Short mmCIF file of N, CA and C in Angstrom, two decimals:
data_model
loop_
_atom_site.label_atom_id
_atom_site.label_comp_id
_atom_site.label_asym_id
_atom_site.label_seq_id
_atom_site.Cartn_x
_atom_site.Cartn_y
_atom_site.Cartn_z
N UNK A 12 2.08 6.78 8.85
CA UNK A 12 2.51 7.75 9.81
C UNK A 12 3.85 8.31 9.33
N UNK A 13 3.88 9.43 9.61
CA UNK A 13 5.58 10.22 8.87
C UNK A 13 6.48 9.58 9.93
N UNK A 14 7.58 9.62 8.84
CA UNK A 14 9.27 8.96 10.04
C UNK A 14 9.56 10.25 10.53
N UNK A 15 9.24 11.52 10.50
CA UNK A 15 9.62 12.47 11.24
C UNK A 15 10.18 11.89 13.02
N UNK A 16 11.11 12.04 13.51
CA UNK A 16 10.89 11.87 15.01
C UNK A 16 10.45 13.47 15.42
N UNK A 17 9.96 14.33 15.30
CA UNK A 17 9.95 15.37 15.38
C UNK A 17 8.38 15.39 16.14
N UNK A 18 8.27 15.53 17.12
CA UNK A 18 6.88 15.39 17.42
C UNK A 18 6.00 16.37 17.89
N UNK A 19 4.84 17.35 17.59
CA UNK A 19 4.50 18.70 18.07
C UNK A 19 2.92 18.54 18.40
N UNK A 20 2.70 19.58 19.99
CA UNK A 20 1.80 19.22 20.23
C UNK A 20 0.85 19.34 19.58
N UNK A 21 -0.80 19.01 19.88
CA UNK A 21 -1.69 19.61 19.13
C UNK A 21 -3.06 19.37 20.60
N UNK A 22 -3.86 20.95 20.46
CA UNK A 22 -4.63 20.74 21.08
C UNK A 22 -5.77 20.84 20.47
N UNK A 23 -6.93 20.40 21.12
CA UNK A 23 -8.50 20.47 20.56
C UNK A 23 -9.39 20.19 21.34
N UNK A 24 -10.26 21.08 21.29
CA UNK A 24 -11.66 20.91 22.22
C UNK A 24 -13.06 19.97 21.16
N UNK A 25 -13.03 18.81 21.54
CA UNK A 25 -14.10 17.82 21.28
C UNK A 25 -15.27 17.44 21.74
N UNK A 26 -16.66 17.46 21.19
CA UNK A 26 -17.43 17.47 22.07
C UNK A 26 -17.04 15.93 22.64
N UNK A 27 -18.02 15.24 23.56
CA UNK A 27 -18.05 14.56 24.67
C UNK A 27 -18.23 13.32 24.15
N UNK A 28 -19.43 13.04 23.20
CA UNK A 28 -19.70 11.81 22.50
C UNK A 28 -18.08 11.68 21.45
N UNK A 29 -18.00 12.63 20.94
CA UNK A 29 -16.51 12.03 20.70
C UNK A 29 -15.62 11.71 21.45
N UNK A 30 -15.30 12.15 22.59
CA UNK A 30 -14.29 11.89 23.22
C UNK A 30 -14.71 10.59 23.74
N UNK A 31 -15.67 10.20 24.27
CA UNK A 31 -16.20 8.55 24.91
C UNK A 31 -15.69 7.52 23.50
N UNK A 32 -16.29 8.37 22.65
CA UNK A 32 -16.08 7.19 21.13
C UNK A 32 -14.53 6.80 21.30
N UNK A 33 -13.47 7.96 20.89
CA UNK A 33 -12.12 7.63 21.17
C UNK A 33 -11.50 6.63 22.54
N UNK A 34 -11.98 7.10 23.81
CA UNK A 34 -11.55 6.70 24.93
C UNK A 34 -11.88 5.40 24.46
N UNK A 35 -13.11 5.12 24.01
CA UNK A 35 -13.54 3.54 24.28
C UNK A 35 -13.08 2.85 22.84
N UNK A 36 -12.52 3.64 21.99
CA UNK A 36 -12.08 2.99 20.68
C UNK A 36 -10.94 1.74 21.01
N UNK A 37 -11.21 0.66 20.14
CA UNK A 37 -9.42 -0.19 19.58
C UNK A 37 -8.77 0.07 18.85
N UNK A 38 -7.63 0.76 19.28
CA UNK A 38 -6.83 0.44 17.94
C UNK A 38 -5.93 0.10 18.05
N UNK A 39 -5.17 -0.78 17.28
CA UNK A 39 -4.26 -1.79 17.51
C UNK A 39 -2.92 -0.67 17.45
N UNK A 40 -1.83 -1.39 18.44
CA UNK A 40 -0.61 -0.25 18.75
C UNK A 40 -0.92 1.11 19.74
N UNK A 41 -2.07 1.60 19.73
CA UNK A 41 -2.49 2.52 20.45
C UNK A 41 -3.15 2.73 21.87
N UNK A 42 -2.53 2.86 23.05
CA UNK A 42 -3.22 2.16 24.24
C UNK A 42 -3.73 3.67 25.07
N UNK A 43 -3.36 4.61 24.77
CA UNK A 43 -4.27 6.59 25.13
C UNK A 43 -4.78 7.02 23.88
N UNK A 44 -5.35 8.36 24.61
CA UNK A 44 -6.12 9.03 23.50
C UNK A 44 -4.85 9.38 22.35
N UNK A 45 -3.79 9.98 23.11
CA UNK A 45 -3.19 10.87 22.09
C UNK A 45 -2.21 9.57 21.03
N UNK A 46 -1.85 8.25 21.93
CA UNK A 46 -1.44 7.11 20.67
C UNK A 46 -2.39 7.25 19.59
N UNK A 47 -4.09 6.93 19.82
CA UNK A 47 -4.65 7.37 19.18
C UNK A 47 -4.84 7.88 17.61
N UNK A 48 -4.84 9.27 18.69
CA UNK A 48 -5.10 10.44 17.36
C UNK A 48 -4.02 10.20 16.45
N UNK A 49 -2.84 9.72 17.14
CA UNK A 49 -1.60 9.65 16.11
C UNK A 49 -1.83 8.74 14.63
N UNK A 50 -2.52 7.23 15.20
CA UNK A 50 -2.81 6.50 14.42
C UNK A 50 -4.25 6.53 13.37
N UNK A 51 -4.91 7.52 14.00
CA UNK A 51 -6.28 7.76 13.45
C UNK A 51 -5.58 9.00 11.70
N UNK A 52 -4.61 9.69 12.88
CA UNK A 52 -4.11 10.77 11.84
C UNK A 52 -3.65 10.44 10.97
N UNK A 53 -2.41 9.09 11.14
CA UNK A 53 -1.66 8.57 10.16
C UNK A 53 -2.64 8.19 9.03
N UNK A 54 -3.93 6.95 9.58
CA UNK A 54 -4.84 6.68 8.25
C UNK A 54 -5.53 7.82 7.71
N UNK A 55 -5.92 8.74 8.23
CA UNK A 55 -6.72 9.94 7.78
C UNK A 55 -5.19 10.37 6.28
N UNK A 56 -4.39 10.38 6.76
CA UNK A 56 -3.44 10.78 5.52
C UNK A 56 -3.24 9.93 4.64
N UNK A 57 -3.42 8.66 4.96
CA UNK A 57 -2.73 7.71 3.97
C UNK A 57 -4.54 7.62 3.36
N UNK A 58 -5.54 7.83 3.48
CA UNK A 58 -6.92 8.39 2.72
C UNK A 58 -7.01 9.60 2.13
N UNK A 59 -6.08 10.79 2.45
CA UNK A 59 -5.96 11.38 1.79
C UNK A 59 -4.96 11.57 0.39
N UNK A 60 -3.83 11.09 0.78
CA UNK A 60 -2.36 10.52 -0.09
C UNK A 60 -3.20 9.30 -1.39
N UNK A 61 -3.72 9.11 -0.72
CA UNK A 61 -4.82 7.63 -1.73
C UNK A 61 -5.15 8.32 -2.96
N UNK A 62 -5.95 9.36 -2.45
CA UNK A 62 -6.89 9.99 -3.99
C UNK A 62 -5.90 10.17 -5.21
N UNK A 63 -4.64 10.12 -4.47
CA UNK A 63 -4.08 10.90 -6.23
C UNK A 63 -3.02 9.78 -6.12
N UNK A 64 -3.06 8.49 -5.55
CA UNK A 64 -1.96 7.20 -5.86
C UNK A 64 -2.62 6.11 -5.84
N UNK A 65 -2.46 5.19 -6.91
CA UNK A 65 -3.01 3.86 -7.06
C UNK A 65 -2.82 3.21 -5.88
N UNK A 66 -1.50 3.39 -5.61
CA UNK A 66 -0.44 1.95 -4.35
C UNK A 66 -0.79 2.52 -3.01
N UNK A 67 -1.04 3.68 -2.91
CA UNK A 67 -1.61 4.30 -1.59
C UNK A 67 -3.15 3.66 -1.26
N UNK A 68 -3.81 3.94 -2.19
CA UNK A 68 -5.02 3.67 -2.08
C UNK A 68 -5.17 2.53 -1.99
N UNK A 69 -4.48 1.61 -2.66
CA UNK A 69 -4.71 -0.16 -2.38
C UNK A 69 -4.00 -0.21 -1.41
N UNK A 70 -3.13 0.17 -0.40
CA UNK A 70 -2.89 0.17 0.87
C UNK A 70 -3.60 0.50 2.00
N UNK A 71 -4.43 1.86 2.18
CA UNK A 71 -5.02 2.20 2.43
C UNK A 71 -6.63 1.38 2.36
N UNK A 72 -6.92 1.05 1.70
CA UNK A 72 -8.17 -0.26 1.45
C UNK A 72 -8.37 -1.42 1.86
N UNK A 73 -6.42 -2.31 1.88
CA UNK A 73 -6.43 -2.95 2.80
C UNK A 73 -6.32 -2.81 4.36
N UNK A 74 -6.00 -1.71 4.38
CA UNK A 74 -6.09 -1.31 6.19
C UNK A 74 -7.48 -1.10 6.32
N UNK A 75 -8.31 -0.96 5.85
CA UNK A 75 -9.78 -0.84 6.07
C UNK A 75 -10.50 -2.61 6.02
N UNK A 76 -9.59 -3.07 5.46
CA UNK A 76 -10.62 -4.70 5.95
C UNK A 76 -9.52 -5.31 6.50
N UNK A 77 -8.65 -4.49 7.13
CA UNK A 77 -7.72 -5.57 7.76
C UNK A 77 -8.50 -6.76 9.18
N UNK A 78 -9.51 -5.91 9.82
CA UNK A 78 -10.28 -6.73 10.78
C UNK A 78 -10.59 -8.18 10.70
N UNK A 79 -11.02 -7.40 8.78
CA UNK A 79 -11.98 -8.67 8.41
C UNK A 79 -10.74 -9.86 7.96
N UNK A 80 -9.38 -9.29 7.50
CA UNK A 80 -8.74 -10.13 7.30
C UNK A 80 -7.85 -11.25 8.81
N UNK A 81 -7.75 -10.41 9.79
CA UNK A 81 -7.33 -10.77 10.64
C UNK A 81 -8.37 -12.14 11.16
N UNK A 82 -9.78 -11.85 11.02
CA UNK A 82 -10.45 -12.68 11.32
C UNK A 82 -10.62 -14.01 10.39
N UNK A 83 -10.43 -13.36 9.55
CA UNK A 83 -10.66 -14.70 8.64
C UNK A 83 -9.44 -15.29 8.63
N UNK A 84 -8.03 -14.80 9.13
CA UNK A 84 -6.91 -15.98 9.78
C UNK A 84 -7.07 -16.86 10.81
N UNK A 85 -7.88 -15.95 11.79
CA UNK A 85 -8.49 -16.83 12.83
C UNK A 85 -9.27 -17.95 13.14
N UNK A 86 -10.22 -17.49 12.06
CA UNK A 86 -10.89 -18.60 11.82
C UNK A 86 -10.09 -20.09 11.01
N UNK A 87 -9.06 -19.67 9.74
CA UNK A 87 -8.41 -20.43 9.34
C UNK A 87 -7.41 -20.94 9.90
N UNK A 88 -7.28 -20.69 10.95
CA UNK A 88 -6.02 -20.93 12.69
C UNK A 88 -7.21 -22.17 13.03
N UNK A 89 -8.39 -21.52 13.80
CA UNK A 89 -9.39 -22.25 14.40
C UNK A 89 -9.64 -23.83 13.68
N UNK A 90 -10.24 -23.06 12.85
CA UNK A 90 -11.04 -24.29 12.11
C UNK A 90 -10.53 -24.96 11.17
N UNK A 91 -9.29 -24.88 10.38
CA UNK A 91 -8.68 -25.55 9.74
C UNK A 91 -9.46 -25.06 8.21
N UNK A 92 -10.22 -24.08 7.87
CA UNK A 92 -10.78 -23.90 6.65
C UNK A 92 -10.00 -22.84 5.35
N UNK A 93 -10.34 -22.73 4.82
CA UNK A 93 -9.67 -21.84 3.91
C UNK A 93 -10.40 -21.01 2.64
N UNK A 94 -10.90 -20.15 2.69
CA UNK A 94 -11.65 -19.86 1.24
C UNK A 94 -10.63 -18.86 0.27
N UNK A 95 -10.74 -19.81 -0.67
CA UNK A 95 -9.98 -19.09 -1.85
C UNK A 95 -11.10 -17.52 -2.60
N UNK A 96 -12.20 -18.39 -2.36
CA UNK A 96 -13.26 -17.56 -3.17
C UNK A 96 -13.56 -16.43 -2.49
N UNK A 97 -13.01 -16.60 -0.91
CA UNK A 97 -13.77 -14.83 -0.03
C UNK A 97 -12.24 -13.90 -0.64
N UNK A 98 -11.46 -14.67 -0.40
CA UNK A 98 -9.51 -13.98 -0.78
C UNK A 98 -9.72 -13.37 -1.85
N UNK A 99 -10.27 -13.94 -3.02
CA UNK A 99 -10.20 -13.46 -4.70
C UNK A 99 -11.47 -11.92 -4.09
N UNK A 100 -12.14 -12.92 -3.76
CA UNK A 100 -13.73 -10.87 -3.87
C UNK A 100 -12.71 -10.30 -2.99
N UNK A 101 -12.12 -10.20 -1.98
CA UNK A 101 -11.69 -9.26 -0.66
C UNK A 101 -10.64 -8.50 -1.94
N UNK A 102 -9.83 -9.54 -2.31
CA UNK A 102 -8.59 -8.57 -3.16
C UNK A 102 -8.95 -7.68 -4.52
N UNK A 103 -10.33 -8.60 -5.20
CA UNK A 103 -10.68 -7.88 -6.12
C UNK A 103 -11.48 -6.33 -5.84
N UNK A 104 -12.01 -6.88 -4.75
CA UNK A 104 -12.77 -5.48 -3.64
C UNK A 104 -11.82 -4.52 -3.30
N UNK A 105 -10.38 -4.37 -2.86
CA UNK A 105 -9.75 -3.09 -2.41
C UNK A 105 -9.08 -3.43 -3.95
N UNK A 106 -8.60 -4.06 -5.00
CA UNK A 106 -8.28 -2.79 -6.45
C UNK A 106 -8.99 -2.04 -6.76
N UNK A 107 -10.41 -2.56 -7.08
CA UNK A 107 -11.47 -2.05 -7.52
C UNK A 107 -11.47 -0.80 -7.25
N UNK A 108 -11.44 -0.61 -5.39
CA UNK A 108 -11.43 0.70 -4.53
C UNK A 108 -10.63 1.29 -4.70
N UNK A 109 -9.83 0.98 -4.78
CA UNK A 109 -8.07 1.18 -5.00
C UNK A 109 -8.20 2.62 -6.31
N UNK A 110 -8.65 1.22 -7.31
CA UNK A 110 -8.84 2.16 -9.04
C UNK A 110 -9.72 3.42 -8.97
N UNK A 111 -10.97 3.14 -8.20
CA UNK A 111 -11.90 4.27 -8.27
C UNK A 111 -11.24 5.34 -7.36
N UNK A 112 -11.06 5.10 -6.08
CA UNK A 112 -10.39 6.49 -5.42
C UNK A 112 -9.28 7.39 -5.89
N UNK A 113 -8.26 6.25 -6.78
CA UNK A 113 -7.44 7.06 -7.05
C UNK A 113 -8.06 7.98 -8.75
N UNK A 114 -8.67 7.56 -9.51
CA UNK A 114 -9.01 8.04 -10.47
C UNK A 114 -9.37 9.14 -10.48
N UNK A 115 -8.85 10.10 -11.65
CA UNK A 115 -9.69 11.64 -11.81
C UNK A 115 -9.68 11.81 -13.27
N UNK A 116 -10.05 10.93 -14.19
CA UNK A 116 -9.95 11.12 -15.26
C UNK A 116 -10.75 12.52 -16.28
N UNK A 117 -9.60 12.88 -16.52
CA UNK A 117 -9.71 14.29 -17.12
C UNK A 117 -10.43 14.30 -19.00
N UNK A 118 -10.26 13.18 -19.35
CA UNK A 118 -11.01 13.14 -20.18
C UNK A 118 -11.52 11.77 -20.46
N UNK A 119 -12.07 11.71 -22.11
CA UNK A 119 -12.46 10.39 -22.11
C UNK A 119 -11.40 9.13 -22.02
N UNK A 120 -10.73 9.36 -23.14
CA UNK A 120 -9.15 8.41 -22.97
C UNK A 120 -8.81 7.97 -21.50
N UNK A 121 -8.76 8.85 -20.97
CA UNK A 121 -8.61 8.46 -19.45
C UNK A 121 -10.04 7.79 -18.61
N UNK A 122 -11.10 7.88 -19.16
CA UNK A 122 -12.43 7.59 -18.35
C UNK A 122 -12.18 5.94 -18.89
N UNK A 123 -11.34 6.17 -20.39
CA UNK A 123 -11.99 4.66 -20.97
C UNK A 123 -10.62 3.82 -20.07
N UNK A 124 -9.42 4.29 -20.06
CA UNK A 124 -8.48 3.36 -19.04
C UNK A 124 -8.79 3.00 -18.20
N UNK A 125 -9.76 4.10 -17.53
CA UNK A 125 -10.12 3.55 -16.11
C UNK A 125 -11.20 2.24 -16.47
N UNK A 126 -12.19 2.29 -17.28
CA UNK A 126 -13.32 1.53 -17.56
C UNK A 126 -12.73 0.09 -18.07
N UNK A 127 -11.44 0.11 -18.89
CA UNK A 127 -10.77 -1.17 -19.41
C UNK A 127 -10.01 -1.79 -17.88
N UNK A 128 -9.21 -0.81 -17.02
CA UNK A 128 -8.81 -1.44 -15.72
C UNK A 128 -9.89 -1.92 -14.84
N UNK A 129 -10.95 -1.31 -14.92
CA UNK A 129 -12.21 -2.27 -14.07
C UNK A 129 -12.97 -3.56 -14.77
N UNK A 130 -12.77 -3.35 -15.77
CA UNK A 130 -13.77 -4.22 -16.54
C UNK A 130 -12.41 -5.55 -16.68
N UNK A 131 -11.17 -5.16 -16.67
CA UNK A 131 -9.97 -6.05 -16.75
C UNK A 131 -10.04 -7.44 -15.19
N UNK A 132 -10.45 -6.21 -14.40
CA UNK A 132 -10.27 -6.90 -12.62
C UNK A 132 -11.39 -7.72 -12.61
N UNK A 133 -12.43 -6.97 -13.40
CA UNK A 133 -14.04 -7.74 -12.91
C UNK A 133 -14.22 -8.79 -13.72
N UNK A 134 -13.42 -9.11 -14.81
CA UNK A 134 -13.36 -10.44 -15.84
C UNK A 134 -12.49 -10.76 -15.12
N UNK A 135 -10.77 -10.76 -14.59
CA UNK A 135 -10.47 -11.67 -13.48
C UNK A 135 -10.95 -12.14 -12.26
N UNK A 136 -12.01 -11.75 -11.85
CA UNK A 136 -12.56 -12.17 -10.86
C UNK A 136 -13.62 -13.35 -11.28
N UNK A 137 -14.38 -13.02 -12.17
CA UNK A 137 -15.15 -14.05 -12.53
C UNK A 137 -14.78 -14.95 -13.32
N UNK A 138 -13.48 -14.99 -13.78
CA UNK A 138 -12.44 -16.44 -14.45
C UNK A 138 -12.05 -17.12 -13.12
N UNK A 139 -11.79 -16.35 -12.25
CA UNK A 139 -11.54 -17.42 -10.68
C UNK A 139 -12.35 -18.03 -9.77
N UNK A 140 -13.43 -17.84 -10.10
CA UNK A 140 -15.27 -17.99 -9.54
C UNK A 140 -15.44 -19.07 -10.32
N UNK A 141 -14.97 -18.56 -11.81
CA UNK A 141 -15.66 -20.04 -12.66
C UNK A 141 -14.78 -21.31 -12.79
N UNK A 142 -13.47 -21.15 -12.44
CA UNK A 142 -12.32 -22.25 -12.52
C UNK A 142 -12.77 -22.88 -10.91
N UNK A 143 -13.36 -22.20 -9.87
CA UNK A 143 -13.85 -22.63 -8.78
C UNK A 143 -14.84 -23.46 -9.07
N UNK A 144 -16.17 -22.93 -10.31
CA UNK A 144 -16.99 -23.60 -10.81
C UNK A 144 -16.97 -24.90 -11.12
N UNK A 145 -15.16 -25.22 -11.85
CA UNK A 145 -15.10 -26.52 -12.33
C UNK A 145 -14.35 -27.57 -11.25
N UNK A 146 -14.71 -27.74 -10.36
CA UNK A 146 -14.39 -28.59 -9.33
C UNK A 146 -15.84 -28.98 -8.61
N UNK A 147 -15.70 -29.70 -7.89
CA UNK A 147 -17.15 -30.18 -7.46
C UNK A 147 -18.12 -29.54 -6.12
N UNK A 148 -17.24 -28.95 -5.80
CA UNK A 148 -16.88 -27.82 -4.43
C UNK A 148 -16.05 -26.91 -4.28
N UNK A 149 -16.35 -25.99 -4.23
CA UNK A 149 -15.08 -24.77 -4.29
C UNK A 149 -14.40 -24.43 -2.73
N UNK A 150 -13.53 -23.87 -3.28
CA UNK A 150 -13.19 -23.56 -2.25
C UNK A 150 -13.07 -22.48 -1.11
N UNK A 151 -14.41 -22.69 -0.40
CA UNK A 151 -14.81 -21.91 0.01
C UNK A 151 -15.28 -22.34 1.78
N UNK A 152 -15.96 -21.03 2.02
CA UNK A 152 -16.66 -21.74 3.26
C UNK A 152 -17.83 -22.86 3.24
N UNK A 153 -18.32 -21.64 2.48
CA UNK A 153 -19.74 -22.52 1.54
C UNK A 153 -19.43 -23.40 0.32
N UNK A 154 -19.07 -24.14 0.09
CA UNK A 154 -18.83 -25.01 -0.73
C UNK A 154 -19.36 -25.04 -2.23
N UNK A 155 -20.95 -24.62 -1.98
CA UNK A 155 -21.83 -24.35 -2.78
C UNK A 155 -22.40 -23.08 -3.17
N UNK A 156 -21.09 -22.23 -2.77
CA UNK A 156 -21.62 -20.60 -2.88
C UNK A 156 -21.50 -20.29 -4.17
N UNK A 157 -19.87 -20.41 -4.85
CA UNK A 157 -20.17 -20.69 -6.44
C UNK A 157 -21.28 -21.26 -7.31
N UNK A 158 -21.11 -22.48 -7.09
CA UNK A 158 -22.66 -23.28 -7.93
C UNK A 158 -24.20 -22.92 -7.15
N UNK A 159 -24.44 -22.33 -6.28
CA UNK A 159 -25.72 -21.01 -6.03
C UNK A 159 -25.82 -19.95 -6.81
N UNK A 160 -24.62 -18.81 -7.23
CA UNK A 160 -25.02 -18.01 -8.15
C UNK A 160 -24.51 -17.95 -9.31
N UNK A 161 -24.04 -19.40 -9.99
CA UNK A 161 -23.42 -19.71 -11.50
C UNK A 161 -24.77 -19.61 -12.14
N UNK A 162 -25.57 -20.01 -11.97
CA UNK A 162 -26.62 -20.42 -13.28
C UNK A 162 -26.93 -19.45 -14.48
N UNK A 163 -27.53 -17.94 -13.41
CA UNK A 163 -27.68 -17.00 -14.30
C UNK A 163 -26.08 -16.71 -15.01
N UNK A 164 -25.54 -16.42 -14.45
CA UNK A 164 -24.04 -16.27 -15.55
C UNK A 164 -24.51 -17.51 -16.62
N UNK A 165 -23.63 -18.54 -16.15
CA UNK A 165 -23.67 -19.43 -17.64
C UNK A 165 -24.80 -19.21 -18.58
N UNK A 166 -26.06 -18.80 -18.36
CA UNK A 166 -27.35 -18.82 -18.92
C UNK A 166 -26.56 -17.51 -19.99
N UNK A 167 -26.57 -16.52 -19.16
CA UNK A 167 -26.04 -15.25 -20.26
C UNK A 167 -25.21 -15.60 -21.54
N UNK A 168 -24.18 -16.41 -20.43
CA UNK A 168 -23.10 -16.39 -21.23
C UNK A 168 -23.25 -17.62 -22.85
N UNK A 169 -24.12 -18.00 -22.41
CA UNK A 169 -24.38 -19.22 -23.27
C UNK A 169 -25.64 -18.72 -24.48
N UNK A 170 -26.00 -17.38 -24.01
CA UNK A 170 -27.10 -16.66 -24.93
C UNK A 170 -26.03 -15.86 -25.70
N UNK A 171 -24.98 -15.11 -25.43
CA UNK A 171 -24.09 -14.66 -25.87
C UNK A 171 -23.62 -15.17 -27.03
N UNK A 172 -23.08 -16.58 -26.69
CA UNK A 172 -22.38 -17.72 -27.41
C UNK A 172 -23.39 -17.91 -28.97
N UNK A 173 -24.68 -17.81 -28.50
CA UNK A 173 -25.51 -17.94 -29.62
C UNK A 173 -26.03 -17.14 -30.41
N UNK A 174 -26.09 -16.16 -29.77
CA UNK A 174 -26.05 -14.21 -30.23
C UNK A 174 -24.55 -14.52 -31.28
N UNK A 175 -23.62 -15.03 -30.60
CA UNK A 175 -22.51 -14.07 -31.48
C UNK A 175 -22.42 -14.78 -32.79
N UNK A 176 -23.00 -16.35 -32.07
CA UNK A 176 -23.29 -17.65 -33.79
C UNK A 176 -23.70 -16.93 -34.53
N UNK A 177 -24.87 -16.67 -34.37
CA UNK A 177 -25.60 -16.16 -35.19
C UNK A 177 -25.54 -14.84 -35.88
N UNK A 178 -24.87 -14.01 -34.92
CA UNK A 178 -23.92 -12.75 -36.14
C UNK A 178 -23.03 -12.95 -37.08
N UNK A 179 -22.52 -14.10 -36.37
CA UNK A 179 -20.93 -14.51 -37.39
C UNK A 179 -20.99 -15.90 -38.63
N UNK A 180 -22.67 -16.33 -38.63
CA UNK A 180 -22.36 -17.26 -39.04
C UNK A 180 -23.31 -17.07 -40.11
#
């Protein structure tokens, strides 16, 4: 939202199903329509400010799963649990978003930065999946959510290993 204190009206005629949607909307800080629109407006900008800024857009991305993050404190309030493994996808999930929204790569050089910064995040993500791998239970909700979809990886990765023997040897 701008630090302007400068505040000017704005009017608009909405149809009806929108206006019920708003009236009956949550949004946190906002308790009328027009708190609202203020806060709807602020994210509508900071989605627009996104496309052409990395740090906007990974801001902006996390305000879009903030729900999900709020809840999953709750639950870790509640229940005493903790998943490292939902934290790593959630954070690797808004760079990712982060990288693609803000990107406009104008040529290849730039298509391939972008392709080395994703392919950089998506090999850190799966070095933290597999260091999860080497414990007996991860840490997770599911315990066994890692060692459920390791197999095919290691399988690849272990055809790889023998692919590359066998080029290099």
């Amino acid at each position: 939202m701008s630090t302007s204190t400068s505040m000017e009206p704005l009017s608009a005629r909405i149809p009806s199903d929108l206006y019920l949607w708003l009236a009956q909307l949550q949004v946190e800080g906002a308790a009328t329509n027009s708190d609202k629109l203020r806060v709807l407006l602020g994210q509508l900008k900071r989605q627009h400010d996104g496309a052409f800024d990395y740090v906007t857009a990974l801001a902006w991305c996390r305000d879009l799963v903030a729900r999900l993050r709020d809840s999953l404190a709750r639950l870790e309030e509640s229940q005493g649990k903790h998943s490292e493994v939902l934290q790593q996808v959630l954070e690797h999930s808004c760079h990712s978003m982060a990288l693609l929204i803000s990107a406009q790569p104008a040529d290849a050089a730039a298509a391939a930065q972008l392709e080395n910064a994703l392919l950089r995040r998506s090999f850190a993500l799966t070095e933290a999946l597999l260091r999860q791998a080497t414990t007996a239970e991860a840490n997770a909700f599911d315990p066994q959510v890692v060692n459920k979809h390791m197999p095919t990886t290691l399988n690849l990765a272990q055809a790889i290993l023998v692919l590359k023997g066998a080029l290099h040897g």
